[in-house]
Structures are given as structure tokens and as C-alpha cells.
PDB file of C-alpha atoms and ligand atoms in Angstrom:
ATOM      1  CA  UNK A   1      12.906  -2.780  15.599  1.00  0.00           C
ATOM      2  CA  UNK A   2      12.980  -6.557  15.962  1.00  0.00           C
ATOM      3  CA  UNK A   3       9.844  -8.177  14.586  1.00  0.00           C
ATOM      4  CA  UNK A   4       8.459 -11.532  13.533  1.00  0.00           C
ATOM      5  CA  UNK A   5       6.034 -12.043  10.634  1.00  0.00           C
ATOM      6  CA  UNK A   6       4.102 -15.305  10.413  1.00  0.00           C
ATOM      7  CA  UNK A   7       2.646 -16.452   7.113  1.00  0.00           C
ATOM      8  CA  UNK A   8      -0.299 -18.805   7.583  1.00  0.00           C
ATOM      9  CA  UNK A   9      -2.740 -20.558   5.263  1.00  0.00           C
ATOM     10  CA  UNK A  10      -3.611 -23.989   3.929  1.00  0.00           C
ATOM     11  CA  UNK A  11      -1.151 -25.993   1.832  1.00  0.00           C
ATOM     12  CA  UNK A  12      -0.921 -24.510  -1.657  1.00  0.00           C
ATOM     13  CA  UNK A  13      -2.264 -21.092  -0.611  1.00  0.00           C
ATOM     14  CA  UNK A  14       0.917 -19.408  -1.851  1.00  0.00           C
ATOM     15  CA  UNK A  15       2.716 -19.015   1.474  1.00  0.00           C
ATOM     16  CA  UNK A  16       6.114 -19.936   0.044  1.00  0.00           C
ATOM     17  CA  UNK A  17       5.819 -17.654  -2.988  1.00  0.00           C
ATOM     18  CA  UNK A  18       4.567 -14.674  -0.982  1.00  0.00           C
ATOM     19  CA  UNK A  19       6.968 -15.282   1.910  1.00  0.00           C
ATOM     20  CA  UNK A  20       9.938 -15.224  -0.484  1.00  0.00           C
ATOM     21  CA  UNK A  21       8.877 -11.826  -1.865  1.00  0.00           C
ATOM     22  CA  UNK A  22       7.910 -10.420   1.506  1.00  0.00           C
ATOM     23  CA  UNK A  23      11.196 -11.437   3.072  1.00  0.00           C
ATOM     24  CA  UNK A  24      13.031  -9.379   0.412  1.00  0.00           C
ATOM     25  CA  UNK A  25      10.651  -6.455   0.874  1.00  0.00           C
ATOM     26  CA  UNK A  26      11.070  -6.425   4.654  1.00  0.00           C
ATOM     27  CA  UNK A  27      14.737  -7.527   4.712  1.00  0.00           C
ATOM     28  CA  UNK A  28      13.878 -10.373   7.060  1.00  0.00           C
ATOM     29  CA  UNK A  29      15.189 -13.918   6.572  1.00  0.00           C
ATOM     30  CA  UNK A  30      12.597 -16.367   5.219  1.00  0.00           C
ATOM     31  CA  UNK A  31      12.410 -19.356   7.538  1.00  0.00           C
ATOM     32  CA  UNK A  32      10.303 -22.224   6.166  1.00  0.00           C
ATOM     33  CA  UNK A  33      10.064 -25.362   8.298  1.00  0.00           C
ATOM     34  CA  UNK A  34       9.004 -27.355   5.209  1.00  0.00           C
ATOM     35  CA  UNK A  35      12.172 -26.206   3.373  1.00  0.00           C
ATOM     36  CA  UNK A  36      14.279 -27.044   6.437  1.00  0.00           C
ATOM     37  CA  UNK A  37      12.822 -30.559   6.523  1.00  0.00           C
ATOM     38  CA  UNK A  38      13.381 -31.007   2.778  1.00  0.00           C
ATOM     39  CA  UNK A  39      17.009 -29.895   3.205  1.00  0.00           C
ATOM     40  CA  UNK A  40      17.414 -32.471   5.977  1.00  0.00           C
ATOM     41  CA  UNK A  41      15.854 -35.124   3.743  1.00  0.00           C
ATOM     42  CA  UNK A  42      18.146 -34.262   0.828  1.00  0.00           C
ATOM     43  CA  UNK A  43      21.191 -34.417   3.106  1.00  0.00           C
ATOM     44  CA  UNK A  44      20.061 -37.699   4.674  1.00  0.00           C
ATOM     45  CA  UNK A  45      20.305 -36.395   8.254  1.00  0.00           C
ATOM     46  CA  UNK A  46      18.840 -38.278  11.237  1.00  0.00           C
ATOM     47  CA  UNK A  47      16.213 -35.534  11.573  1.00  0.00           C
ATOM     48  CA  UNK A  48      15.277 -35.942   7.908  1.00  0.00           C
ATOM     49  CA  UNK A  49      14.854 -39.697   8.385  1.00  0.00           C
ATOM     50  CA  UNK A  50      12.602 -39.141  11.399  1.00  0.00           C
ATOM     51  CA  UNK A  51      10.469 -36.611   9.498  1.00  0.00           C
ATOM     52  CA  UNK A  52      10.221 -38.556   6.236  1.00  0.00           C
ATOM     53  CA  UNK A  53       7.344 -40.913   7.137  1.00  0.00           C
ATOM     54  CA  UNK A  54       5.155 -38.111   8.447  1.00  0.00           C
ATOM     55  CA  UNK A  55       5.779 -35.899   5.439  1.00  0.00           C
ATOM     56  CA  UNK A  56       5.177 -38.664   2.889  1.00  0.00           C
ATOM     57  CA  UNK A  57       1.929 -39.439   4.644  1.00  0.00           C
ATOM     58  CA  UNK A  58       0.709 -35.810   4.680  1.00  0.00           C
ATOM     59  CA  UNK A  59       0.903 -35.667   8.489  1.00  0.00           C
ATOM     60  CA  UNK A  60       2.490 -33.094  10.733  1.00  0.00           C
ATOM     61  CA  UNK A  61       5.928 -33.903  12.111  1.00  0.00           C
ATOM     62  CA  UNK A  62       5.823 -34.150  15.947  1.00  0.00           C
ATOM     63  CA  UNK A  63       6.092 -30.809  17.730  1.00  0.00           C
ATOM     64  CA  UNK A  64       9.363 -31.492  19.583  1.00  0.00           C
ATOM     65  CA  UNK A  65      11.249 -32.226  16.343  1.00  0.00           C
ATOM     66  CA  UNK A  66       9.868 -29.139  14.600  1.00  0.00           C
ATOM     67  CA  UNK A  67      10.403 -26.781  17.513  1.00  0.00           C
ATOM     68  CA  UNK A  68      14.032 -27.853  18.103  1.00  0.00           C
ATOM     69  CA  UNK A  69      14.834 -27.492  14.409  1.00  0.00           C
ATOM     70  CA  UNK A  70      13.145 -24.088  14.179  1.00  0.00           C
ATOM     71  CA  UNK A  71      14.751 -22.684  17.323  1.00  0.00           C
ATOM     72  CA  UNK A  72      18.198 -23.798  16.109  1.00  0.00           C
ATOM     73  CA  UNK A  73      17.580 -21.942  12.871  1.00  0.00           C
ATOM     74  CA  UNK A  74      16.334 -18.692  14.410  1.00  0.00           C
ATOM     75  CA  UNK A  75      19.230 -18.666  16.895  1.00  0.00           C
ATOM     76  CA  UNK A  76      21.558 -17.864  13.984  1.00  0.00           C
ATOM     77  CA  UNK A  77      22.821 -14.272  13.759  1.00  0.00           C
ATOM     78  CA  UNK A  78      20.853 -13.419  10.601  1.00  0.00           C
ATOM     79  CA  UNK A  79      17.638 -13.728  12.653  1.00  0.00           C
ATOM     80  CA  UNK A  80      18.745 -11.312  15.375  1.00  0.00           C
ATOM     81  CA  UNK A  81      16.572  -8.488  13.987  1.00  0.00           C
ATOM     82  CA  UNK A  82      13.622 -10.779  13.342  1.00  0.00           C
ATOM     83  CA  UNK A  83      12.448 -13.239  10.719  1.00  0.00           C
ATOM     84  CA  UNK A  84       9.547 -14.298   8.551  1.00  0.00           C
ATOM     85  CA  UNK A  85       8.026 -17.694   9.355  1.00  0.00           C
ATOM     86  CA  UNK A  86       6.429 -19.825   6.661  1.00  0.00           C
ATOM     87  CA  UNK A  87       4.737 -23.071   7.772  1.00  0.00           C
ATOM     88  CA  UNK A  88       5.281 -22.536  11.495  1.00  0.00           C
ATOM     89  CA  UNK A  89       3.468 -22.655  13.892  1.00  0.00           C
ATOM     90  CA  UNK A  90       1.084 -25.375  12.701  1.00  0.00           C
ATOM     91  CA  UNK A  91      -0.241 -26.482  16.113  1.00  0.00           C
ATOM     92  CA  UNK A  92      -1.334 -24.539  19.183  1.00  0.00           C
ATOM     93  CA  UNK A  93       1.524 -26.189  21.143  1.00  0.00           C
ATOM     94  CA  UNK A  94       4.027 -24.799  18.603  1.00  0.00           C
ATOM     95  CA  UNK A  95       2.433 -21.344  18.864  1.00  0.00           C
ATOM     96  CA  UNK A  96       2.786 -21.480  22.652  1.00  0.00           C
ATOM     97  CA  UNK A  97       6.477 -22.437  22.414  1.00  0.00           C
ATOM     98  CA  UNK A  98       7.067 -19.559  20.008  1.00  0.00           C
ATOM     99  CA  UNK A  99       5.243 -17.091  22.235  1.00  0.00           C
ATOM    100  CA  UNK A 100       7.407 -18.064  25.209  1.00  0.00           C
ATOM    101  CA  UNK A 101      10.529 -17.554  23.178  1.00  0.00           C
ATOM    102  CA  UNK A 102       9.463 -14.217  21.719  1.00  0.00           C
ATOM    103  CA  UNK A 103       8.593 -12.414  24.940  1.00  0.00           C
ATOM    104  CA  UNK A 104       7.700  -8.896  23.871  1.00  0.00           C
ATOM    105  CA  UNK A 105       8.691  -9.122  20.197  1.00  0.00           C
ATOM    106  CA  UNK A 106       5.821  -7.838  18.033  1.00  0.00           C
ATOM    107  CA  UNK A 107       4.218 -10.489  15.843  1.00  0.00           C
ATOM    108  CA  UNK A 108       2.274  -9.920  12.603  1.00  0.00           C
ATOM    109  CA  UNK A 109       0.157 -12.821  11.376  1.00  0.00           C
ATOM    110  CA  UNK A 110      -0.786 -12.835   7.682  1.00  0.00           C
ATOM    111  CA  UNK A 111      -3.418 -15.416   6.700  1.00  0.00           C
ATOM    112  CA  UNK A 112      -3.710 -16.375   3.024  1.00  0.00           C
ATOM    113  CA  UNK A 113      -7.209 -17.631   2.326  1.00  0.00           C
ATOM    114  CA  UNK A 114      -7.878 -19.860  -0.685  1.00  0.00           C
ATOM    115  CA  UNK A 115     -10.863 -22.196  -1.245  1.00  0.00           C
ATOM    116  CA  UNK A 116     -10.208 -25.961  -1.255  1.00  0.00           C
ATOM    117  CA  UNK A 117     -11.008 -26.512  -4.953  1.00  0.00           C
ATOM    118  CA  UNK A 118      -8.441 -23.901  -6.016  1.00  0.00           C
ATOM    119  CA  UNK A 119      -5.851 -25.481  -3.718  1.00  0.00           C
ATOM    120  CA  UNK A 120      -5.948 -28.846  -5.445  1.00  0.00           C
ATOM    121  CA  UNK A 121      -5.405 -27.210  -8.876  1.00  0.00           C
ATOM    122  CA  UNK A 122      -2.524 -25.151  -7.526  1.00  0.00           C
ATOM    123  CA  UNK A 123      -0.740 -28.003  -5.819  1.00  0.00           C
ATOM    124  CA  UNK A 124      -1.062 -30.531  -8.633  1.00  0.00           C
ATOM    125  CA  UNK A 125       0.928 -28.256 -11.011  1.00  0.00           C
ATOM    126  CA  UNK A 126       3.428 -26.961  -8.481  1.00  0.00           C
ATOM    127  CA  UNK A 127       7.157 -27.313  -9.165  1.00  0.00           C
ATOM    128  CA  UNK A 128       9.979 -26.679  -6.737  1.00  0.00           C
ATOM    129  CA  UNK A 129      13.648 -25.920  -7.400  1.00  0.00           C
ATOM    130  CA  UNK A 130      16.084 -28.425  -5.871  1.00  0.00           C
ATOM    131  CA  UNK A 131      18.701 -25.729  -5.363  1.00  0.00           C
ATOM    132  CA  UNK A 132      17.031 -22.478  -4.291  1.00  0.00           C
ATOM    133  CA  UNK A 133      13.461 -23.444  -3.222  1.00  0.00           C
ATOM    134  CA  UNK A 134      11.978 -21.217  -5.951  1.00  0.00           C
ATOM    135  CA  UNK A 135       8.358 -22.193  -6.679  1.00  0.00           C
ATOM    136  CA  UNK A 136       6.941 -22.400 -10.221  1.00  0.00           C
ATOM    137  CA  UNK A 137       3.711 -23.822 -11.657  1.00  0.00           C
ATOM    138  CA  UNK A 138       3.190 -25.803 -14.852  1.00  0.00           C
ATOM    139  CA  UNK A 139       0.169 -23.717 -15.820  1.00  0.00           C
ATOM    140  CA  UNK A 140       0.097 -20.503 -13.743  1.00  0.00           C
ATOM    141  CA  UNK A 141       3.795 -19.510 -13.789  1.00  0.00           C
ATOM    142  CA  UNK A 142       5.637 -21.869 -16.135  1.00  0.00           C
ATOM    143  CA  UNK A 143       9.434 -21.671 -16.251  1.00  0.00           C
ATOM    144  CA  UNK A 144      11.026 -20.247 -19.434  1.00  0.00           C
ATOM    145  CA  UNK A 145      12.739 -23.624 -20.015  1.00  0.00           C
ATOM    146  CA  UNK A 146      10.892 -26.775 -19.021  1.00  0.00           C
ATOM    147  CA  UNK A 147      12.240 -28.343 -15.842  1.00  0.00           C
ATOM    148  CA  UNK A 148      14.712 -25.499 -15.218  1.00  0.00           C
ATOM    149  CA  UNK A 149      14.449 -22.882 -12.453  1.00  0.00           C
ATOM    150  CA  UNK A 150      14.172 -19.296 -13.783  1.00  0.00           C
ATOM    151  CA  UNK A 151      15.994 -17.956 -10.727  1.00  0.00           C
ATOM    152  CA  UNK A 152      19.096 -20.144 -10.494  1.00  0.00           C
ATOM    153  CA  UNK A 153      19.058 -22.711 -13.328  1.00  0.00           C
ATOM    154  CA  UNK A 154      18.503 -25.588 -10.863  1.00  0.00           C
ATOM    155  CA  UNK A 155      16.307 -28.611 -11.516  1.00  0.00           C
ATOM    156  CA  UNK A 156      12.544 -28.236 -10.976  1.00  0.00           C
ATOM    157  CA  UNK A 157      10.720 -31.217  -9.458  1.00  0.00           C
ATOM    158  CA  UNK A 158       7.312 -32.141  -8.046  1.00  0.00           C
ATOM    159  CA  UNK A 159       7.200 -32.661  -4.283  1.00  0.00           C
ATOM    160  CA  UNK A 160       6.314 -36.226  -3.262  1.00  0.00           C
ATOM    161  CA  UNK A 161       3.650 -34.909  -0.921  1.00  0.00           C
ATOM    162  CA  UNK A 162       1.989 -32.863  -3.697  1.00  0.00           C
ATOM    163  CA  UNK A 163       0.309 -36.033  -5.051  1.00  0.00           C
ATOM    164  CA  UNK A 164      -3.501 -35.794  -4.891  1.00  0.00           C
ATOM    165  CA  UNK A 165      -3.981 -38.518  -2.258  1.00  0.00           C
ATOM    166  CA  UNK A 166      -1.481 -36.855   0.103  1.00  0.00           C
ATOM    167  CA  UNK A 167      -2.904 -33.368  -0.495  1.00  0.00           C
ATOM    168  CA  UNK A 168      -6.254 -34.445   0.982  1.00  0.00           C
ATOM    169  CA  UNK A 169      -4.476 -35.576   4.155  1.00  0.00           C
ATOM    170  CA  UNK A 170      -2.506 -32.338   4.378  1.00  0.00           C
ATOM    171  CA  UNK A 171      -5.741 -30.364   4.065  1.00  0.00           C
ATOM    172  CA  UNK A 172      -7.272 -32.487   6.843  1.00  0.00           C
ATOM    173  CA  UNK A 173      -4.216 -31.819   9.062  1.00  0.00           C
ATOM    174  CA  UNK A 174      -4.625 -28.115   8.340  1.00  0.00           C
ATOM    175  CA  UNK A 175      -8.296 -28.109   9.320  1.00  0.00           C
ATOM    176  CA  UNK A 176      -7.803 -30.155  12.466  1.00  0.00           C
ATOM    177  CA  UNK A 177      -4.516 -28.852  13.831  1.00  0.00           C
ATOM    178  CA  UNK A 178      -3.631 -25.544  12.169  1.00  0.00           C
ATOM    179  CA  UNK A 179      -7.010 -23.785  11.852  1.00  0.00           C
ATOM    180  CA  UNK A 180      -7.157 -23.622  15.701  1.00  0.00           C
ATOM    181  CA  UNK A 181      -3.828 -21.758  15.601  1.00  0.00           C
ATOM    182  CA  UNK A 182      -5.474 -19.033  13.508  1.00  0.00           C
ATOM    183  CA  UNK A 183      -8.193 -18.719  16.159  1.00  0.00           C
ATOM    184  CA  UNK A 184      -5.503 -18.656  18.873  1.00  0.00           C
ATOM    185  CA  UNK A 185      -3.756 -15.697  17.189  1.00  0.00           C
ATOM    186  CA  UNK A 186      -7.072 -13.906  16.571  1.00  0.00           C
ATOM    187  CA  UNK A 187      -7.461 -13.704  20.338  1.00  0.00           C
ATOM    188  CA  UNK A 188      -3.911 -12.451  20.906  1.00  0.00           C
ATOM    189  CA  UNK A 189      -1.906 -10.590  18.250  1.00  0.00           C
ATOM    190  CA  UNK A 190      -4.706 -10.367  15.669  1.00  0.00           C
ATOM    191  CA  UNK A 191      -4.726 -11.863  12.184  1.00  0.00           C
ATOM    192  CA  UNK A 192      -4.584  -9.978   8.887  1.00  0.00           C
ATOM    193  CA  UNK A 193      -6.579 -11.975   6.307  1.00  0.00           C
ATOM    194  CA  UNK A 194      -5.679 -11.753   2.624  1.00  0.00           C
ATOM    195  CA  UNK A 195      -7.679 -13.218  -0.268  1.00  0.00           C
ATOM    196  CA  UNK A 196      -5.013 -15.455  -1.793  1.00  0.00           C
ATOM    197  CA  UNK A 197      -7.109 -16.478  -4.782  1.00  0.00           C
ATOM    198  CA  UNK A 198      -6.059 -13.558  -7.007  1.00  0.00           C
ATOM    199  CA  UNK A 199      -3.191 -12.341  -9.118  1.00  0.00           C
ATOM    200  CA  UNK A 200       0.019 -12.911  -7.083  1.00  0.00           C
ATOM    201  CA  UNK A 201       0.989  -9.214  -7.367  1.00  0.00           C
ATOM    202  CA  UNK A 202      -2.327  -8.135  -5.811  1.00  0.00           C
ATOM    203  CA  UNK A 203      -1.937 -10.722  -3.064  1.00  0.00           C
ATOM    204  CA  UNK A 204       1.565  -9.441  -2.423  1.00  0.00           C
ATOM    205  CA  UNK A 205       0.396  -5.815  -2.154  1.00  0.00           C
ATOM    206  CA  UNK A 206      -2.081  -6.849   0.541  1.00  0.00           C
ATOM    207  CA  UNK A 207       0.549  -8.885   2.383  1.00  0.00           C
ATOM    208  CA  UNK A 208       2.799  -5.827   2.477  1.00  0.00           C
ATOM    209  CA  UNK A 209      -0.110  -3.709   3.727  1.00  0.00           C
ATOM    210  CA  UNK A 210      -0.677  -6.241   6.537  1.00  0.00           C
ATOM    211  CA  UNK A 211       2.906  -5.817   7.692  1.00  0.00           C
ATOM    212  CA  UNK A 212       2.448  -2.045   7.706  1.00  0.00           C
ATOM    213  CA  UNK A 213      -0.676  -2.279   9.793  1.00  0.00           C
ATOM    214  CA  UNK A 214      -2.754  -0.787   6.979  1.00  0.00           C
ATOM    215  CA  UNK A 215      -4.997  -3.748   6.175  1.00  0.00           C
TER     216      UNK A 215
HETATM  217  P1  LIG B   1       5.334 -27.331   3.795  1.00  0.00           P
HETATM  218  O1  LIG B   1       6.458 -27.231   2.826  1.00  0.00           O
HETATM  219  O2  LIG B   1       5.238 -26.142   4.692  1.00  0.00           O
HETATM  220  O3  LIG B   1       4.024 -27.675   3.142  1.00  0.00           O
HETATM  221  O4  LIG B   1       5.688 -28.565   4.766  1.00  0.00           O
HETATM  222  C1  LIG B   1       5.853 -29.874   4.233  1.00  0.00           C
HETATM  223  C2  LIG B   1       5.663 -30.909   5.334  1.00  0.00           C
HETATM  224  O5  LIG B   1       6.664 -30.716   6.357  1.00  0.00           O
HETATM  225  C3  LIG B   1       4.330 -30.840   6.072  1.00  0.00           C
HETATM  226  O6  LIG B   1       3.281 -31.509   5.388  1.00  0.00           O
HETATM  227  C4  LIG B   1       4.705 -31.520   7.392  1.00  0.00           C
HETATM  228  O7  LIG B   1       4.793 -32.926   7.250  1.00  0.00           O
HETATM  229  C5  LIG B   1       6.106 -30.981   7.633  1.00  0.00           C
HETATM  230  N1  LIG B   1       6.080 -29.703   8.405  1.00  0.00           N
HETATM  231  C6  LIG B   1       6.505 -28.479   7.983  1.00  0.00           C
HETATM  232  N2  LIG B   1       6.318 -27.552   8.936  1.00  0.00           N
HETATM  233  C7  LIG B   1       5.759 -28.202   9.993  1.00  0.00           C
HETATM  234  C8  LIG B   1       5.308 -27.789  11.274  1.00  0.00           C
HETATM  235  N3  LIG B   1       5.390 -26.506  11.672  1.00  0.00           N
HETATM  236  N4  LIG B   1       4.788 -28.731  12.099  1.00  0.00           N
HETATM  237  C9  LIG B   1       4.700 -30.021  11.724  1.00  0.00           C
HETATM  238  N5  LIG B   1       5.080 -30.482  10.522  1.00  0.00           N
HETATM  239  C10 LIG B   1       5.616 -29.576   9.650  1.00  0.00           C
END
């Protein structure tokens, strides 16, 4: 049956890592708006240029740009049976657009909860693969060879917006604009909360349970 899973949580909560695993587990494509923007940036598209200033500044990209990009992506055939969203929706307006589009498709919302002090430590060591979006961490999950992705051999780099001064702004954007989305879903589809401040395998087990309606 067609379904949509939404992974929510503050920046650095582990959404990308867990969404990658969960998408394999559920055989649903992993659709990350952050990854889509970074691909646009790397390719120098007009959309990437429009998004750049907001991203570098730790702000949300305007809703119309995000929604158009996301809807283009999920219109592709691989999303016909559903998909797993990572980093979308981040505003109530985005959630409303998605709801209109999904008429009747069941939605599961998984919320990864991590305290602010742990977030800063996680983000400051985070490394991303230029080729496959794999996520590593200097301290918590170091690559076998420094600077090289364990999954595909691509180059690992630190995101520009993972610098400490930008992280504070991203956390503020989360509190002001995205936390209300969690409340919005609590009133509608329900939200399955997972303590994200644990061993990644334990977090993953709970994420899977959420998608099976057992948590
Ligand atoms: P992420 O990789 O999910 O942390 O996203 C990186 C950046 O892309 C965010 O800080 C925003 O600037 C932008 N972005 C990604 N998804 C969205 C969204 N749903 N709404 C607005 N901006 C977004």
C-alpha cells in the first residue's frame, strides 16, 4: 500500500543517517530536501543560486522554492508507491501543501529527539560524502580512511552550514518554524517520538517500530 514516512527532528538529530537505513528497510526512496538543494548547488543551477544565501545563513529557503522542488522529485516513478521524507515539511505551510497533495495516503511521522548540547557536538564533527550523501562523524563514526567515504570511496567534507555560528541559527529556525509542524501533526496523523540520543542501532530499531505502528 502506498505510504509516506516523514522523518522530523532538529538539525543534527540523525535524520539523514536514520532515513537512509529506514528507506532500505521499507524499500521507499529517501527524499531529502537538504540533499536536493546541495545537488542543485553543486550543479550551479538557478534554484541552487536562489537557495544558497538562505542555506549559508542557516535560514529556511522560501516555501514556494522548496515545495516546487519537492513535488517535482516525488512526481518521479520511483515514488509512485510512496517515499520517505527527510527535512520536509519544515513549516506549517509546507505541511499543508503536502497534505493537499497526499489526499488519503497514510502518513507516519517519526520525531527524533536530541537535546541541544548533544546537537552541537554531533554537528561540529559531521562529515558528508560529496558523491553518495553518506554521513560520517570524526569522533562517533569515523571513516576507515580519513576523508574517504566508507560506502563509495567519495570525498568526505564538512558542510558550510555546520559551522557553529550557523548551527545556532538553524536551531532557532527549527524552534520557531518547524516545532509548530510537530504540533500540527500531533493533532492530525500523530507523531511517534524516538529518543535519538542513543546508540544508532537502538534508535533505528525504534524508528522501524514507529513505522509498524508498534511504538
Ligand atoms: P538539511 O540538510 O535538511 O539540514 O537542510 C540544509 C538547509 O537546506 C536548511 O538549513 C535550509 O536552508 C534548506 N532546507 C532544506 N529543507 C528545507 C525545507 N523543507 N524548507 C526550507 N528550507 C529547507
